mmCIF file with all atom_site columns, C-alpha atoms in Angstrom:
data_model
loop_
_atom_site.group_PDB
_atom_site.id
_atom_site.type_symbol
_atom_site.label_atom_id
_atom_site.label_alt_id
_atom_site.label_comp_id
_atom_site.label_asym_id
_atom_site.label_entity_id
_atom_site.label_seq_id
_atom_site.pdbx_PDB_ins_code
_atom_site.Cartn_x
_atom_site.Cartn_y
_atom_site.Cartn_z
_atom_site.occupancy
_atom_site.B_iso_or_equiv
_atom_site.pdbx_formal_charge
_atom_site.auth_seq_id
_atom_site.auth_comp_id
_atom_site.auth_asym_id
_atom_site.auth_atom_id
_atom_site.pdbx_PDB_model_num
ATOM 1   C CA . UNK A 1 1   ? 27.998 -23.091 12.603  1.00 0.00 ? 18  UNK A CA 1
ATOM 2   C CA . UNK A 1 2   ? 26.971 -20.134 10.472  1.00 0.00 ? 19  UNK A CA 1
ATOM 3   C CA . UNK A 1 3   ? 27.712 -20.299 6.229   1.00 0.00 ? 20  UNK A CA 1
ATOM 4   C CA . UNK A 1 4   ? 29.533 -16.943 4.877   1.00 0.00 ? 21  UNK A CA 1
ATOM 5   C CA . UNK A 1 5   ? 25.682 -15.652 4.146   1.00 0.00 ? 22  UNK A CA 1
ATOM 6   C CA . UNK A 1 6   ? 24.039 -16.251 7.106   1.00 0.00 ? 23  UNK A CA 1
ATOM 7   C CA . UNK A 1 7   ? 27.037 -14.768 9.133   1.00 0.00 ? 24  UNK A CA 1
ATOM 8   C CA . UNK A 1 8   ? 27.450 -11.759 6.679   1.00 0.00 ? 25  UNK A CA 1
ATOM 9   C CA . UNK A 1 9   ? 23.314 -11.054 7.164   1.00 0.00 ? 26  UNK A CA 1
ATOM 10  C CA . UNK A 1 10  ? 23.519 -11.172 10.584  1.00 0.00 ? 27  UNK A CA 1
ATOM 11  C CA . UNK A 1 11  ? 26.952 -8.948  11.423  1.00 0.00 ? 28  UNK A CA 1
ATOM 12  C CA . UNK A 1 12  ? 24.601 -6.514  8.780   1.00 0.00 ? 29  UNK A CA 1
ATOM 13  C CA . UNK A 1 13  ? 21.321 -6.521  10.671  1.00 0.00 ? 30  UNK A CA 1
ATOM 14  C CA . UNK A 1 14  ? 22.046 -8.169  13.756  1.00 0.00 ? 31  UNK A CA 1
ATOM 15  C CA . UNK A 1 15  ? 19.887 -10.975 13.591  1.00 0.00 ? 32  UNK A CA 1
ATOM 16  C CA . UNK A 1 16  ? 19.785 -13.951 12.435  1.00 0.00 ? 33  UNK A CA 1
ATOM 17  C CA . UNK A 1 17  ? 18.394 -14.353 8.622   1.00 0.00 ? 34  UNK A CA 1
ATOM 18  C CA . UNK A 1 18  ? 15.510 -17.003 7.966   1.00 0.00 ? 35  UNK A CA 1
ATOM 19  C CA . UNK A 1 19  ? 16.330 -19.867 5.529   1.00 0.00 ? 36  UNK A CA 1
ATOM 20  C CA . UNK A 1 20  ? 14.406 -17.817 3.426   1.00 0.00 ? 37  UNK A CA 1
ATOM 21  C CA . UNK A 1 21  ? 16.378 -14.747 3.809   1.00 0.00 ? 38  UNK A CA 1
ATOM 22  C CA . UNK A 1 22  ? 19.545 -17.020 3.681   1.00 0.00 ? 39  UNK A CA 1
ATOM 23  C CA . UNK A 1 23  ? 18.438 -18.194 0.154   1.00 0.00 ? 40  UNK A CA 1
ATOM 24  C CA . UNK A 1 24  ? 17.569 -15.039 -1.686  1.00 0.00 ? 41  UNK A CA 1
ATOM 25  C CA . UNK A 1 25  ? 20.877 -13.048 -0.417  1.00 0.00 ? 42  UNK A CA 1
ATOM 26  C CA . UNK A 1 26  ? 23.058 -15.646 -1.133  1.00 0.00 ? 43  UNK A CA 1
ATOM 27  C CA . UNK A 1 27  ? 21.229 -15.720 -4.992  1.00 0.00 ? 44  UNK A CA 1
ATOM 28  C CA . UNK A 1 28  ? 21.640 -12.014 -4.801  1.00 0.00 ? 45  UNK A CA 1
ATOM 29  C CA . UNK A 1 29  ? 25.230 -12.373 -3.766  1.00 0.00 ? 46  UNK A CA 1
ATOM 30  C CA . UNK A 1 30  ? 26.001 -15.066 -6.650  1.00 0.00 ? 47  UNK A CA 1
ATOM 31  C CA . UNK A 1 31  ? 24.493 -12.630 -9.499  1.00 0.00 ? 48  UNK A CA 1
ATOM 32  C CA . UNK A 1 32  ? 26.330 -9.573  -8.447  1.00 0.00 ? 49  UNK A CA 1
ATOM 33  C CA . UNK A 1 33  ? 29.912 -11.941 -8.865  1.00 0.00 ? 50  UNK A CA 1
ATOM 34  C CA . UNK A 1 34  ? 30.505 -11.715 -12.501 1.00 0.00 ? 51  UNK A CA 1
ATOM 35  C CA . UNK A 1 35  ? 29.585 -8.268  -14.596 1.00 0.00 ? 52  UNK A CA 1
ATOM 36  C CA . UNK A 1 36  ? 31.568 -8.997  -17.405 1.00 0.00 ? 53  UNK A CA 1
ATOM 37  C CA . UNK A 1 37  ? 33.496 -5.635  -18.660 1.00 0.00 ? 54  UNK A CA 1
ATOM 38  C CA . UNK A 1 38  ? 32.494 -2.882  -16.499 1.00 0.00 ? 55  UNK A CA 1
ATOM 39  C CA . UNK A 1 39  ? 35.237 -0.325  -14.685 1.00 0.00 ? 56  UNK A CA 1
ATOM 40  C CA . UNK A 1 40  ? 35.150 -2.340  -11.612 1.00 0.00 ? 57  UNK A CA 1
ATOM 41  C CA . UNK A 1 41  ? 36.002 -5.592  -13.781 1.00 0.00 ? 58  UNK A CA 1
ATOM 42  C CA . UNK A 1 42  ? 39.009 -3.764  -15.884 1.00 0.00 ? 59  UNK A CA 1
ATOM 43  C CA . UNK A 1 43  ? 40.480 -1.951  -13.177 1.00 0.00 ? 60  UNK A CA 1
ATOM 44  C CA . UNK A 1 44  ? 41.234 -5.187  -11.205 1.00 0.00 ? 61  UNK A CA 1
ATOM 45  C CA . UNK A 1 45  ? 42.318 -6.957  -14.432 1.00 0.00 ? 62  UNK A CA 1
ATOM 46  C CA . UNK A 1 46  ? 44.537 -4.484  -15.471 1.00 0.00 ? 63  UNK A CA 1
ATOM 47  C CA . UNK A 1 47  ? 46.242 -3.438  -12.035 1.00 0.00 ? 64  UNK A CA 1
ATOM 48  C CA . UNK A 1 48  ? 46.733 -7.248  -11.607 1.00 0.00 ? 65  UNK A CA 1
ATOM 49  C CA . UNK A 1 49  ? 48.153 -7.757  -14.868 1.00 0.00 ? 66  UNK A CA 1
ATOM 50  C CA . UNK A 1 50  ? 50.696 -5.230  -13.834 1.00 0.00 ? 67  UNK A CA 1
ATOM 51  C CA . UNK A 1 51  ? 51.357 -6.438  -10.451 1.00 0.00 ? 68  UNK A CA 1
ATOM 52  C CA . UNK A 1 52  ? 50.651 -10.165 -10.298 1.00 0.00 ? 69  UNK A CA 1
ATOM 53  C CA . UNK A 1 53  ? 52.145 -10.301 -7.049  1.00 0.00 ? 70  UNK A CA 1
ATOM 54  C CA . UNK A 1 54  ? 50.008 -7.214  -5.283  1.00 0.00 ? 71  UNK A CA 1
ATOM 55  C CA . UNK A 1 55  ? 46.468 -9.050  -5.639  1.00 0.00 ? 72  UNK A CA 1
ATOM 56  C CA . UNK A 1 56  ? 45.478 -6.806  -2.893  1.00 0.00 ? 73  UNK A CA 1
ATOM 57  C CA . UNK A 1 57  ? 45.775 -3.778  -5.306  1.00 0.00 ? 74  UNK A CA 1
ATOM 58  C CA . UNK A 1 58  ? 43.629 -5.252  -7.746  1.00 0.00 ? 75  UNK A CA 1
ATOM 59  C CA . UNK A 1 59  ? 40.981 -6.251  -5.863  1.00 0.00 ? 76  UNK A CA 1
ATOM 60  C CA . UNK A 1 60  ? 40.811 -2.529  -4.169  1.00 0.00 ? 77  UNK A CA 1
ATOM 61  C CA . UNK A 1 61  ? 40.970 -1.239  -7.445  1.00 0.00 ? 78  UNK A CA 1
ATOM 62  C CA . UNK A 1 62  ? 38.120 -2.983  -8.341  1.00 0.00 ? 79  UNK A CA 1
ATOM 63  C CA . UNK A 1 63  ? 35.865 -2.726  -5.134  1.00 0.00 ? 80  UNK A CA 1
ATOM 64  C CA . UNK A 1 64  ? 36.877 1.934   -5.752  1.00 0.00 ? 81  UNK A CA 1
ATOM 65  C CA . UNK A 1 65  ? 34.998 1.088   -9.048  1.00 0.00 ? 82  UNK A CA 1
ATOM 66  C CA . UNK A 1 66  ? 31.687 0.275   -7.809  1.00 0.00 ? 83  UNK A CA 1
ATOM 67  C CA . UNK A 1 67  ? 29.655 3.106   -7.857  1.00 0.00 ? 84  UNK A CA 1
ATOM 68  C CA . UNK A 1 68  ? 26.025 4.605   -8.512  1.00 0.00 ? 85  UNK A CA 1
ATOM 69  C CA . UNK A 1 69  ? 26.602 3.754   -12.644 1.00 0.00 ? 86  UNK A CA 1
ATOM 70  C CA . UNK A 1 70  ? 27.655 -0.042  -12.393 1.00 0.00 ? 87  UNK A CA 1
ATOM 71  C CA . UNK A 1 71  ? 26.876 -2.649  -9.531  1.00 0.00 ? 88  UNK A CA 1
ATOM 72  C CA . UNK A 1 72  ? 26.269 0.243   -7.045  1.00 0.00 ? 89  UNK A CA 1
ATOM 73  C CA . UNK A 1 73  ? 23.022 0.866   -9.052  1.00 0.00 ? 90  UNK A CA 1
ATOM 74  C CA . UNK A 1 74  ? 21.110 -1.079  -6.132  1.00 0.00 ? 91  UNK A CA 1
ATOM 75  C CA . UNK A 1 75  ? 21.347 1.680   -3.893  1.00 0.00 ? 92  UNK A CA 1
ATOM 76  C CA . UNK A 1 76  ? 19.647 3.700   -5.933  1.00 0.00 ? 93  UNK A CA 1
ATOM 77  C CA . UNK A 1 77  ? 17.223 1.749   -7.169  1.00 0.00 ? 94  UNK A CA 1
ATOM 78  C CA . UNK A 1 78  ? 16.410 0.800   -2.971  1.00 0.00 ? 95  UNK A CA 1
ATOM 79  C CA . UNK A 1 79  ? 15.937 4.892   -2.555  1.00 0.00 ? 96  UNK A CA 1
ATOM 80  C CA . UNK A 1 80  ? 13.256 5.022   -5.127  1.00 0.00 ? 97  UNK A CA 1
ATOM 81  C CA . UNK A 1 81  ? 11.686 1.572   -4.184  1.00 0.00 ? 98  UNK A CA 1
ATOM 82  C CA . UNK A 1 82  ? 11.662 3.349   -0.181  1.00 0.00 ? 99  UNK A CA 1
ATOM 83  C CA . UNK A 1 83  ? 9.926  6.821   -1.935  1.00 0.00 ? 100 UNK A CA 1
ATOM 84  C CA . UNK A 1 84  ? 7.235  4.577   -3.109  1.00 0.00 ? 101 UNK A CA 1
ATOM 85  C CA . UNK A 1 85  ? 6.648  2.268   -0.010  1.00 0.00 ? 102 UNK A CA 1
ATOM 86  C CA . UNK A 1 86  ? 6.999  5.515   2.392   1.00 0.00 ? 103 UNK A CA 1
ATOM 87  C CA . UNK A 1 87  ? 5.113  7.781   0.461   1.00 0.00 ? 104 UNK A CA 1
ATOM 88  C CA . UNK A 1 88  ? 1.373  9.348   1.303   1.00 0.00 ? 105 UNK A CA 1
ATOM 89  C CA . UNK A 1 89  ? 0.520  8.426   -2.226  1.00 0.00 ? 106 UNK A CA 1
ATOM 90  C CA . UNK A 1 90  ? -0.166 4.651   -3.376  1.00 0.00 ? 107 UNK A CA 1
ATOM 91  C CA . UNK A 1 91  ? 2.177  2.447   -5.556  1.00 0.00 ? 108 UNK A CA 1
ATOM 92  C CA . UNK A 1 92  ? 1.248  3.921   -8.739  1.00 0.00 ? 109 UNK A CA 1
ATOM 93  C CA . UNK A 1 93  ? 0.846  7.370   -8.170  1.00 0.00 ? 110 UNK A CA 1
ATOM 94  C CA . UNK A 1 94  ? 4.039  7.973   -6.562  1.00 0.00 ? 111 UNK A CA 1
ATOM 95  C CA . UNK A 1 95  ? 5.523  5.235   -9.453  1.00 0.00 ? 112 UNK A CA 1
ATOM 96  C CA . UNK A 1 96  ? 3.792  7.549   -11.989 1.00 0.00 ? 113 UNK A CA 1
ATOM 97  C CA . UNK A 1 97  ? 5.541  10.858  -10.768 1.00 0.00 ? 114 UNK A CA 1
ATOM 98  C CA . UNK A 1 98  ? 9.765  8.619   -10.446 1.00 0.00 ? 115 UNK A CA 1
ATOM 99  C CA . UNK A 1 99  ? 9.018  7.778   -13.716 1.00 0.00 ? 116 UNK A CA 1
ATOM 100 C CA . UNK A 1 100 ? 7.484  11.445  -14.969 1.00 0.00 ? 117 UNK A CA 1
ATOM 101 C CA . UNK A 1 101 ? 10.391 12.854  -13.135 1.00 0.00 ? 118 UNK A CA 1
ATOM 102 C CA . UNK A 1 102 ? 13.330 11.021  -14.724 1.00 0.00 ? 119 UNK A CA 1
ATOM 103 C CA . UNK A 1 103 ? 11.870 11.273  -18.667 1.00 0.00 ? 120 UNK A CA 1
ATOM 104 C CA . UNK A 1 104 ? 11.642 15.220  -17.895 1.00 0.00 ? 121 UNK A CA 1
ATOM 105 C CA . UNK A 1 105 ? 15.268 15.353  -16.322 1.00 0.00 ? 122 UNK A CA 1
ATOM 106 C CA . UNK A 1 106 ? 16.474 12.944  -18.913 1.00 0.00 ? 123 UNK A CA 1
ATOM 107 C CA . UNK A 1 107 ? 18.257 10.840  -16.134 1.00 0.00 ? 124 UNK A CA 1
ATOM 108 C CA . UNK A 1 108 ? 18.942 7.356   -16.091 1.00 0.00 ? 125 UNK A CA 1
ATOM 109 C CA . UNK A 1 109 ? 16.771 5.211   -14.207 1.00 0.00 ? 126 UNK A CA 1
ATOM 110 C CA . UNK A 1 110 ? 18.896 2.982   -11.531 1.00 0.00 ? 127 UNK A CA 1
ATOM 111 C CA . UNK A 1 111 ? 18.215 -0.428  -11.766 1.00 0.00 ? 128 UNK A CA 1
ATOM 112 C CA . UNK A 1 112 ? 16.244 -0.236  -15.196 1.00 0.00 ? 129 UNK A CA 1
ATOM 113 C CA . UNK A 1 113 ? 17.805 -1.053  -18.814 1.00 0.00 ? 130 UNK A CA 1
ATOM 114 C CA . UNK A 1 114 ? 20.464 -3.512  -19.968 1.00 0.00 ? 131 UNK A CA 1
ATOM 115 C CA . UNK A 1 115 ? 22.232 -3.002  -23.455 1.00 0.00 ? 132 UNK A CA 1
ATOM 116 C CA . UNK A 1 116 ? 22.127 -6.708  -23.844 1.00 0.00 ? 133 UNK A CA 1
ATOM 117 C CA . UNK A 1 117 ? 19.262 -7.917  -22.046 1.00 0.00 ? 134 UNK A CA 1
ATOM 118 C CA . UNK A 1 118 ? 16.124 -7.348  -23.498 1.00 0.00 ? 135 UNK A CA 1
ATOM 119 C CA . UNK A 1 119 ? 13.323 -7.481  -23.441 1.00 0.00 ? 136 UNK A CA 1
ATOM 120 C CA . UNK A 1 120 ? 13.989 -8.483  -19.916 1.00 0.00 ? 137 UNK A CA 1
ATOM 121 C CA . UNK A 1 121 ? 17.006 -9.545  -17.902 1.00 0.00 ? 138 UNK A CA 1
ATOM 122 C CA . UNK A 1 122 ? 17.233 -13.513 -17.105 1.00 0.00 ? 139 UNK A CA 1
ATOM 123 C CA . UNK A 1 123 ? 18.539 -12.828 -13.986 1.00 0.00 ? 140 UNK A CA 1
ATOM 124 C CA . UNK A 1 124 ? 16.400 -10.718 -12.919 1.00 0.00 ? 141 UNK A CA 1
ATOM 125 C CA . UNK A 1 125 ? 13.400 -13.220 -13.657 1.00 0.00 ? 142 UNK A CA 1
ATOM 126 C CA . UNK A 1 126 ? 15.352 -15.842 -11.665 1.00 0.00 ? 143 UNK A CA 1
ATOM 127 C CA . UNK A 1 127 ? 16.079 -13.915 -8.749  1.00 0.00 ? 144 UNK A CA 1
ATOM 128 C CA . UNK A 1 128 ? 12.332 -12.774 -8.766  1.00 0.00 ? 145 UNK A CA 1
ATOM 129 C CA . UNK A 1 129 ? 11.241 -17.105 -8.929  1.00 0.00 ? 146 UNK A CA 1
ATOM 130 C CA . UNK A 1 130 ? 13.394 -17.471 -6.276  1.00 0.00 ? 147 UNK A CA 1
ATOM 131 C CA . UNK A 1 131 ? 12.156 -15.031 -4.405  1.00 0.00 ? 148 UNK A CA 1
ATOM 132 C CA . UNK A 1 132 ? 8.368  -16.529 -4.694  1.00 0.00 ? 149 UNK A CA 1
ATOM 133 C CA . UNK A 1 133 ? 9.484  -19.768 -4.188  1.00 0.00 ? 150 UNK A CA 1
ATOM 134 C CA . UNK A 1 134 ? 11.488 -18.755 -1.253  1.00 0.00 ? 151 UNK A CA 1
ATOM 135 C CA . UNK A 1 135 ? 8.682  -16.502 0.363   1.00 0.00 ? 152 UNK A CA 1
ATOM 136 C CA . UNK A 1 136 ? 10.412 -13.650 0.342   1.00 0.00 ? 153 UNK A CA 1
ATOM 137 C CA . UNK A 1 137 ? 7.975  -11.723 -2.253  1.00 0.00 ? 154 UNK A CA 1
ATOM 138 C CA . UNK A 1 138 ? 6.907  -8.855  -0.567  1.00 0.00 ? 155 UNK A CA 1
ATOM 139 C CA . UNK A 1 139 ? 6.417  -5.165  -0.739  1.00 0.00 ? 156 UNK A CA 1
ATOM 140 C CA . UNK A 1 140 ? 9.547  -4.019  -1.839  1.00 0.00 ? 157 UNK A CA 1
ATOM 141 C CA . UNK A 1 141 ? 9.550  -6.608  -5.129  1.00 0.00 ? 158 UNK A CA 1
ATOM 142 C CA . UNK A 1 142 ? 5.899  -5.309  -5.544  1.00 0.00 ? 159 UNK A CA 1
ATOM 143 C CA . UNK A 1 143 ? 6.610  -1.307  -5.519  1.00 0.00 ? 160 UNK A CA 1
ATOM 144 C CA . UNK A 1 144 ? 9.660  -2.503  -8.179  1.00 0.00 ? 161 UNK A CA 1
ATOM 145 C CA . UNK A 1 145 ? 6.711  -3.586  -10.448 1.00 0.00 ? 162 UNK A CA 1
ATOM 146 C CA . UNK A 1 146 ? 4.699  -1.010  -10.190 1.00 0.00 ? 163 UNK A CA 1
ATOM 147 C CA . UNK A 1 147 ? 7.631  1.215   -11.365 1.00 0.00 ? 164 UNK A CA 1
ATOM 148 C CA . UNK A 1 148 ? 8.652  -1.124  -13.881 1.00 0.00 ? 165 UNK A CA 1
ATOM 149 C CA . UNK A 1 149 ? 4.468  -0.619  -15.219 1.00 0.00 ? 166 UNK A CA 1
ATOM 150 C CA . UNK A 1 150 ? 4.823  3.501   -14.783 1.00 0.00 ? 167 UNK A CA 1
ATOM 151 C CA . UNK A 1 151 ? 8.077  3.543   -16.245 1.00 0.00 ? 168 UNK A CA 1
ATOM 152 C CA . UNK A 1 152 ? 6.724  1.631   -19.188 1.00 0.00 ? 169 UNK A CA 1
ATOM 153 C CA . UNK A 1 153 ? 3.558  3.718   -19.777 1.00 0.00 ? 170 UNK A CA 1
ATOM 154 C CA . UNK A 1 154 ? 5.922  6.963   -19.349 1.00 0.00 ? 171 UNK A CA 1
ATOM 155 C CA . UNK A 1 155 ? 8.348  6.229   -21.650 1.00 0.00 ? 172 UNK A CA 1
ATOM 156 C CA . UNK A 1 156 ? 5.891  4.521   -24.282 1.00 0.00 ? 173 UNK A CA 1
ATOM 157 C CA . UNK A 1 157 ? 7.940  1.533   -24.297 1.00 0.00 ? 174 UNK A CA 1
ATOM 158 C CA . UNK A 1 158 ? 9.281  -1.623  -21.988 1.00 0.00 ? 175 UNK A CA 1
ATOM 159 C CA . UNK A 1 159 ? 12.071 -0.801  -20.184 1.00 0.00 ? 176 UNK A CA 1
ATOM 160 C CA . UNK A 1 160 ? 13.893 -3.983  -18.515 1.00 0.00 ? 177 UNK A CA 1
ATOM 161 C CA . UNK A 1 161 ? 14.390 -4.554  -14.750 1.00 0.00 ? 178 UNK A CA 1
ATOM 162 C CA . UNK A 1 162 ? 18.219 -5.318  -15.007 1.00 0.00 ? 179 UNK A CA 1
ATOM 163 C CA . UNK A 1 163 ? 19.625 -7.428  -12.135 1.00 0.00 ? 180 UNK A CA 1
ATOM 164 C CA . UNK A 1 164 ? 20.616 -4.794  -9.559  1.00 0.00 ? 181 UNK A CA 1
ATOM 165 C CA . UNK A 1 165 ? 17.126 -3.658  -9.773  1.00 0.00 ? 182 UNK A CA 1
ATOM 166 C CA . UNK A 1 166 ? 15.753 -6.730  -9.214  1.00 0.00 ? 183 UNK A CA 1
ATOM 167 C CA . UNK A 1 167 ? 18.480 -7.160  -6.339  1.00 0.00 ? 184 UNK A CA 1
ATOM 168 C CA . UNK A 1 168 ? 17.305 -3.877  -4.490  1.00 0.00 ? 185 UNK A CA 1
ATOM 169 C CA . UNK A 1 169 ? 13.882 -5.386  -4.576  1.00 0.00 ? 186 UNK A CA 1
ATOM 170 C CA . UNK A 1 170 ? 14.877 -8.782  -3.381  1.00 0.00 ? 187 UNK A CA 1
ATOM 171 C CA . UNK A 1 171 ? 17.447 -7.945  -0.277  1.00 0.00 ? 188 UNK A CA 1
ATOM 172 C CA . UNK A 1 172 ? 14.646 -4.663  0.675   1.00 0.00 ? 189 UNK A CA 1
ATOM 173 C CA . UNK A 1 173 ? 11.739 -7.245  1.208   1.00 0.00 ? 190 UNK A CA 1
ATOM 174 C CA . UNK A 1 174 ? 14.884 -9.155  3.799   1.00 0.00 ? 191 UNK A CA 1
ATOM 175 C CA . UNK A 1 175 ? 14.875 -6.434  5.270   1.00 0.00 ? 192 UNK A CA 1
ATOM 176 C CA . UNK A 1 176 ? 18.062 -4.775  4.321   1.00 0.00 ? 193 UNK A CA 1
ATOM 177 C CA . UNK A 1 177 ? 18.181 -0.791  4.321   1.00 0.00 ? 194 UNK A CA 1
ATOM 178 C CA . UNK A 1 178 ? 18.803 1.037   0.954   1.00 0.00 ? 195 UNK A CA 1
ATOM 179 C CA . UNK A 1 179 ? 21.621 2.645   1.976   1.00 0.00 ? 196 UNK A CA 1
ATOM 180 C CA . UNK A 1 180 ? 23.521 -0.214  3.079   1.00 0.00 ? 197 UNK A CA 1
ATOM 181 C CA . UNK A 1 181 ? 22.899 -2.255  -0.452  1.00 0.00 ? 198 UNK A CA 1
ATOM 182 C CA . UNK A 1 182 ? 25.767 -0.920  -2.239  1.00 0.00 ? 199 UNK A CA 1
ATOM 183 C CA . UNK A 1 183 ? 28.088 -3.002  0.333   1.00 0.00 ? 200 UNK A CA 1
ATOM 184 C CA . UNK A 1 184 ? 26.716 -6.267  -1.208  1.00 0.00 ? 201 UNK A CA 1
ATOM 185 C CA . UNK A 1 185 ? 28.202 -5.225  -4.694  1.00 0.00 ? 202 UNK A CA 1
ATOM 186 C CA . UNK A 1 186 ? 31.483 -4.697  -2.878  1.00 0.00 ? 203 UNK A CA 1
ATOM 187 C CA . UNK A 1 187 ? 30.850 -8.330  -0.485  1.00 0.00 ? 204 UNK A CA 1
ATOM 188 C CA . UNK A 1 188 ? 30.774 -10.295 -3.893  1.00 0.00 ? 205 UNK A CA 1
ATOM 189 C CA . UNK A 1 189 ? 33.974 -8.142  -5.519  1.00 0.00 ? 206 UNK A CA 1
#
């Protein structure tokens, strides 16, 4: 009686997911599908070219490829997005000193920056609509913006909210823990 979403929500959080929950993590689930050329992507192609008959191999290949630089990205994104919600300091303070932090260690920001999307990431702006049309818009999608405005003013120039960003935003406001979100990545692989 349940579709693959609402029965994959509720063996993760043991409960039942609202319509609206239903909605965003299934759009969440459909963006993380396809990333073009990234490890993950090659590894399965190539292993399967090689052993046609051993899909199995290729698809674990593929799923050992996700990690904290491509489609695990989430995760990390979810850790900073939980600094700023559980922090003594308000959104933009504790935005203000993520984004001070990474420009001084030169780090990469999870979940910010595309090399093709810019100046923002389509998918990200979709998943964000549904979100607000699905009432799901909540804290977690508002401490992602008030990153996305430090890391801006920080770095003196806009940096794009790539999809897994957005995603970390959108399945943390259904209520699904940070360091779970990685497992979506490997759900849709």
């Amino acid at each position: 009686k349940l579709s693959f979403t609402e029965m994959a929500y509720f063996q993760i959080t043991g409960r039942m997911a609202t319509a609206a929950e239903t909605t965003m993590v299934d759009a969440c689930l459909v963006t993380l599908m396809e990333h073009g050329l990234t490890p993950s992507a090659l590894s399965s192609r190539l292993i399967y070219s090689s052993a046609p008959e051993a899909m199995q191999a290729a698809v674990a290949a593929g799923i050992m490829g996700v990690g904290s630089t491509f489609a695990g990205t989430m995760e990390g994104c979810a850790v900073l997005i939980d600094r700023i919600l559980t922090s003594d300091a308000d959104l933009e303070t504790e935005a203000q000193a993520i984004a001070q932090g990474f420009r001084a260690a030169k780090k990469s920001l999870p979940g910010f920056g595309h090399h093709m999307h810019k100046p923002d990431d389509p998918r990200s702006i979709r998943l964000f609509q549904i979100a607000a049309e699905a009432g799901v818009s909540g804290p977690w999608i508002s401490a992602l913006m008030a990153l996305s405005t430090a890391i801006d003013d920080v770095y003196g120039k806009h940096i794009t909210i790539n999809a897994t960003g957005a995603i970390a935003a959108c399945l943390g406001d259904c209520g699904i823990p940070a360091e779970i979100m990685r497992g979506f990545a490997l759900i849709t692989r």
